[in-house]
Amino acid sequence: QKEVEQNSGPLSVPEGAIASLNCTYSDRGSQSFFWYRQYSGKSPELIMFIYSNGDKEDGRFTAQLNKASQYVSLLIRDSQPSDSATYLCAVLSGTYKYIFGTGTRLKVLA
Amino acid sequence: DAGVIQSPRHEVTEMGQEVTLRCKPISGHNSLFWYRQTMMRGLELLIYFNNNVPIDDSGMPEDRFSAKMPNASFSTLKIQPSEPRDSAVYFCASSLVAGGPNEQYFGPGTRLTVT
C-alpha cells in the first residue's frame, strides 16, 4: 500500500511566523507532489506543486522536495490567521492516481 | 465558469436506502475523479474516468458502490444499499487531463450521513 504520511497537528504558530508542514511518502518512484489547502467544510484547493528536488517559491509559500529522503515540505512565511486550514500533501502515483495524506491542521494565532 | 457542481450538498438517509450523488465536471475537462473523505482515512480515490470511460475503480469499497458517466457533463455515484460506515464527504473532481501539472478542481462535496 503506497502511503503518504503527515502529522495531524494541530500546528499552532503566531501570526507573522513561519509555518513548516512536512510530509513523507513511501513510493520511491513518485515524481509529482502537491500541496492542497482545505478550509473547514470546504473542498481542497491546489496551492503548489513540485517535481524537482530543491525549493520552489510562490509568494509566501515555498515547497521543498527531497526525493532521496522521500519527504516534501511546505513553508508558509508571514503566516496570517487566514492561513488557518488543513494542508493536504498529495503524491501522484503513476499517471492519474493521487495519494493524499490525512492532512495537517494549521492554526495561526492572532 | 461555474466550477465542478455536485448535488445534493447534504444527504441524510437511513441504512438500507439507495443514495445517488451527482456531479457535473467543468466543461472541457476529460478526467473525472470521485473521492471519499473521512477523518480516519483522509481523501481516498474511489474511481477515475477518462473521456467518460471508467479507467480505475479499484478504490470502490465494495459492490454496493457503482459509478457511471453517461456523457462528458454528468456522472453519478450510487450506493445501494447504504450503511452507516458509508457516512463521509464525497467529492467529485475534474481536470483537463489526468496527472502532471494539470490541476484537479474539486466540487463542493456531498456530506452523506447514513443513520
Short mmCIF file of C-alpha atoms in Angstrom, two decimals:
data_model
loop_
_atom_site.label_atom_id
_atom_site.label_comp_id
_atom_site.label_asym_id
_atom_site.label_seq_id
_atom_site.Cartn_x
_atom_site.Cartn_y
_atom_site.Cartn_z
CA GLN A 1 0.00 0.00 0.00
CA LYS A 2 1.54 3.27 -1.11
CA GLU A 3 1.29 5.80 1.69
CA VAL A 4 1.61 9.47 2.38
CA GLU A 5 2.16 10.42 6.00
CA GLN A 6 1.52 13.74 7.68
CA ASN A 7 1.39 14.84 11.28
CA SER A 8 -2.26 15.59 12.03
CA GLY A 9 -1.46 18.55 14.26
CA PRO A 10 -2.76 20.99 15.16
CA LEU A 11 0.32 23.02 14.42
CA SER A 12 -0.05 26.37 16.14
CA VAL A 13 2.09 29.33 15.10
CA PRO A 14 1.83 33.02 15.97
CA GLU A 15 0.85 35.50 13.30
CA GLY A 16 3.87 36.57 11.25
CA ALA A 17 5.87 33.42 11.98
CA ILE A 18 6.95 30.71 9.54
CA ALA A 19 4.78 27.60 9.48
CA SER A 20 6.54 24.40 8.44
CA LEU A 21 4.46 21.46 7.27
CA ASN A 22 6.01 18.09 6.47
CA CYS A 23 5.06 15.01 4.51
CA THR A 24 6.74 11.68 3.83
CA TYR A 25 5.83 9.19 1.12
CA SER A 26 6.57 5.53 0.56
CA ASP A 27 6.62 5.18 -3.25
CA ARG A 28 10.20 5.91 -4.27
CA GLY A 29 9.10 6.11 -7.91
CA SER A 30 6.81 9.10 -7.33
CA GLN A 31 7.67 12.14 -9.42
CA SER A 32 4.96 14.72 -8.74
CA PHE A 33 3.99 16.25 -5.43
CA PHE A 34 1.21 18.62 -4.48
CA TRP A 35 0.05 20.71 -1.56
CA TYR A 36 -3.67 21.41 -1.15
CA ARG A 37 -5.32 23.70 1.36
CA GLN A 38 -8.71 22.79 2.76
CA TYR A 39 -10.73 25.15 4.89
CA SER A 40 -13.19 23.59 7.30
CA GLY A 41 -16.29 22.45 5.46
CA LYS A 42 -14.83 23.32 2.07
CA SER A 43 -13.18 21.42 -0.75
CA PRO A 44 -9.41 21.10 -1.28
CA GLU A 45 -7.72 23.70 -3.46
CA LEU A 46 -4.28 23.36 -5.00
CA ILE A 47 -1.71 25.83 -3.73
CA MET A 48 1.56 24.38 -5.04
CA PHE A 49 3.09 21.52 -6.95
CA ILE A 50 6.74 20.47 -7.23
CA TYR A 51 8.56 17.94 -9.38
CA SER A 52 12.26 18.60 -8.91
CA ASN A 53 14.49 18.29 -5.89
CA GLY A 54 15.04 21.57 -4.11
CA ASP A 55 12.86 24.57 -3.40
CA LYS A 56 10.02 26.17 -5.31
CA GLU A 57 8.73 29.53 -4.20
CA ASP A 58 5.36 31.16 -4.88
CA GLY A 59 4.67 34.28 -2.90
CA ARG A 60 4.64 33.43 0.79
CA PHE A 61 4.72 29.70 0.04
CA THR A 62 7.82 27.55 -0.51
CA ALA A 63 7.64 23.86 -1.34
CA GLN A 64 10.70 21.73 -0.68
CA LEU A 65 11.34 18.30 -2.14
CA ASN A 66 13.97 15.72 -1.19
CA LYS A 67 13.45 12.57 -3.22
CA ALA A 68 16.37 10.73 -1.62
CA SER A 69 14.77 11.11 1.80
CA GLN A 70 11.23 10.85 0.41
CA TYR A 71 9.87 13.96 2.04
CA VAL A 72 8.10 17.08 0.92
CA SER A 73 7.58 20.17 2.98
CA LEU A 74 5.64 23.40 2.74
CA LEU A 75 6.81 26.60 4.35
CA ILE A 76 4.41 29.48 4.85
CA ARG A 77 6.15 32.76 5.60
CA ASP A 78 4.49 35.63 7.43
CA SER A 79 1.63 33.36 8.48
CA GLN A 80 -1.77 35.00 8.67
CA PRO A 81 -4.90 33.92 10.54
CA SER A 82 -6.46 33.35 7.10
CA ASP A 83 -3.88 30.59 6.54
CA SER A 84 -5.56 28.55 9.28
CA ALA A 85 -6.73 25.42 7.48
CA THR A 86 -5.85 21.80 6.91
CA TYR A 87 -2.99 21.25 4.47
CA LEU A 88 -3.06 18.06 2.43
CA CYS A 89 0.04 16.58 0.85
CA ALA A 90 -0.60 14.54 -2.29
CA VAL A 91 1.67 12.32 -4.33
CA LEU A 92 0.95 11.29 -7.89
CA SER A 93 1.35 7.55 -8.28
CA GLY A 94 1.53 6.60 -11.94
CA THR A 95 -0.30 8.87 -14.37
CA TYR A 96 -3.54 9.68 -12.57
CA LYS A 97 -3.72 8.29 -9.04
CA TYR A 98 -3.26 10.94 -6.37
CA ILE A 99 -2.47 9.54 -2.94
CA PHE A 100 -3.40 12.03 -0.23
CA GLY A 101 -2.16 12.30 3.31
CA THR A 102 -4.72 12.82 6.05
CA GLY A 103 -3.60 16.43 6.41
CA THR A 104 -2.05 18.73 8.99
CA ARG A 105 -4.28 21.24 10.70
CA LEU A 106 -2.62 24.65 10.96
CA LYS A 107 -3.76 27.31 13.40
CA VAL A 108 -2.31 30.78 13.08
CA LEU A 109 -2.82 32.72 16.28
CA ALA A 110 -3.54 36.43 16.01
CA ASP B 1 -17.19 29.00 -15.38
CA ALA B 2 -19.32 27.62 -12.56
CA GLY B 3 -16.73 25.08 -11.48
CA VAL B 4 -17.49 21.49 -10.59
CA ILE B 5 -21.09 21.13 -9.47
CA GLN B 6 -22.25 18.45 -7.06
CA SER B 7 -25.68 17.63 -5.74
CA PRO B 8 -27.07 17.23 -3.23
CA ARG B 9 -24.81 19.13 -0.83
CA HIS B 10 -26.15 17.19 2.13
CA GLU B 11 -27.88 13.85 2.25
CA VAL B 12 -29.28 12.12 5.29
CA THR B 13 -30.68 8.67 4.73
CA GLU B 14 -31.49 5.51 6.61
CA MET B 15 -29.47 2.35 6.41
CA GLY B 16 -30.53 0.20 3.50
CA GLN B 17 -31.69 3.05 1.30
CA GLU B 18 -30.26 3.84 -2.11
CA VAL B 19 -28.21 7.01 -2.40
CA THR B 20 -27.28 8.73 -5.66
CA LEU B 21 -24.71 11.50 -5.78
CA ARG B 22 -24.37 13.66 -8.86
CA CYS B 23 -21.53 15.58 -10.46
CA LYS B 24 -21.16 17.96 -13.37
CA PRO B 25 -17.48 18.48 -14.27
CA ILE B 26 -16.01 21.64 -15.70
CA SER B 27 -16.76 21.89 -19.40
CA GLY B 28 -13.85 20.67 -21.49
CA HIS B 29 -12.28 18.58 -18.76
CA ASN B 30 -11.85 14.96 -19.83
CA SER B 31 -10.81 13.46 -16.49
CA LEU B 32 -13.21 12.93 -13.62
CA PHE B 33 -12.48 11.59 -10.16
CA TRP B 34 -14.72 10.55 -7.28
CA TYR B 35 -13.18 10.74 -3.80
CA ARG B 36 -14.39 9.94 -0.30
CA GLN B 37 -13.07 11.84 2.70
CA THR B 38 -13.24 10.68 6.32
CA MET B 39 -11.33 11.76 9.39
CA MET B 40 -9.72 8.37 9.79
CA ARG B 41 -8.73 7.61 6.20
CA GLY B 42 -8.46 11.06 4.66
CA LEU B 43 -9.18 11.57 0.98
CA GLU B 44 -9.41 8.33 -0.97
CA LEU B 45 -9.82 7.88 -4.70
CA LEU B 46 -12.88 5.76 -5.47
CA ILE B 47 -12.97 5.79 -9.26
CA TYR B 48 -11.37 7.60 -12.18
CA PHE B 49 -12.97 8.25 -15.58
CA ASN B 50 -11.15 9.37 -18.69
CA ASN B 51 -13.24 10.54 -21.65
CA ASN B 52 -16.33 9.08 -19.91
CA VAL B 53 -14.75 5.61 -19.62
CA PRO B 54 -14.02 4.11 -16.18
CA ILE B 55 -10.28 3.53 -16.06
CA ASP B 56 -9.69 2.56 -12.45
CA ASP B 57 -12.39 1.52 -9.98
CA SER B 58 -10.05 -0.28 -7.60
CA GLY B 59 -10.90 2.19 -4.85
CA MET B 60 -14.60 1.38 -4.86
CA PRO B 61 -15.01 -0.27 -1.46
CA GLU B 62 -17.46 -2.98 -2.44
CA ASP B 63 -20.18 -3.98 -4.84
CA ARG B 64 -22.67 -1.71 -3.12
CA PHE B 65 -20.90 1.18 -4.84
CA SER B 66 -21.27 1.90 -8.53
CA ALA B 67 -20.46 4.87 -10.74
CA LYS B 68 -21.43 5.93 -14.23
CA MET B 69 -20.52 8.68 -16.63
CA PRO B 70 -23.06 8.59 -19.47
CA ASN B 71 -21.68 11.74 -21.09
CA ALA B 72 -18.94 14.33 -20.69
CA SER B 73 -21.04 16.58 -18.50
CA PHE B 74 -22.55 14.21 -15.96
CA SER B 75 -21.51 11.47 -13.56
CA THR B 76 -23.25 9.62 -10.74
CA LEU B 77 -22.05 7.65 -7.75
CA LYS B 78 -24.61 5.27 -6.35
CA ILE B 79 -24.61 3.37 -3.07
CA GLN B 80 -27.17 0.59 -2.73
CA PRO B 81 -27.85 -0.40 -0.01
CA SER B 82 -26.27 2.29 2.13
CA GLU B 83 -24.69 1.55 5.52
CA PRO B 84 -23.69 3.81 8.44
CA ARG B 85 -20.00 3.29 7.62
CA ASP B 86 -20.59 5.00 4.27
CA SER B 87 -21.06 8.29 6.10
CA ALA B 88 -18.42 10.65 4.72
CA VAL B 89 -17.93 13.62 2.44
CA TYR B 90 -17.87 12.61 -1.22
CA PHE B 91 -16.00 14.87 -3.63
CA CYS B 92 -16.03 14.92 -7.37
CA ALA B 93 -13.04 16.49 -9.13
CA SER B 94 -12.21 17.15 -12.75
CA SER B 95 -9.10 18.10 -14.69
CA LEU B 96 -8.19 18.84 -18.28
CA VAL B 97 -6.08 15.72 -18.39
CA ALA B 98 -5.01 13.45 -15.57
CA GLY B 99 -1.75 13.76 -13.74
CA GLY B 100 1.17 16.12 -14.08
CA PRO B 101 0.67 19.83 -13.54
CA ASN B 102 -2.96 19.65 -14.53
CA GLU B 103 -4.85 20.87 -11.52
CA GLN B 104 -7.74 18.89 -10.18
CA TYR B 105 -10.69 21.13 -9.44
CA PHE B 106 -12.84 19.82 -6.63
CA GLY B 107 -16.55 20.28 -6.30
CA PRO B 108 -18.07 21.45 -3.00
CA GLY B 109 -18.71 17.88 -1.90
CA THR B 110 -21.74 15.95 -0.70
CA ARG B 111 -21.89 15.27 3.02
CA LEU B 112 -23.59 11.89 3.41
CA THR B 113 -24.98 10.71 6.72
CA VAL B 114 -26.41 7.22 6.94
CA THR B 115 -28.33 6.50 10.15
#
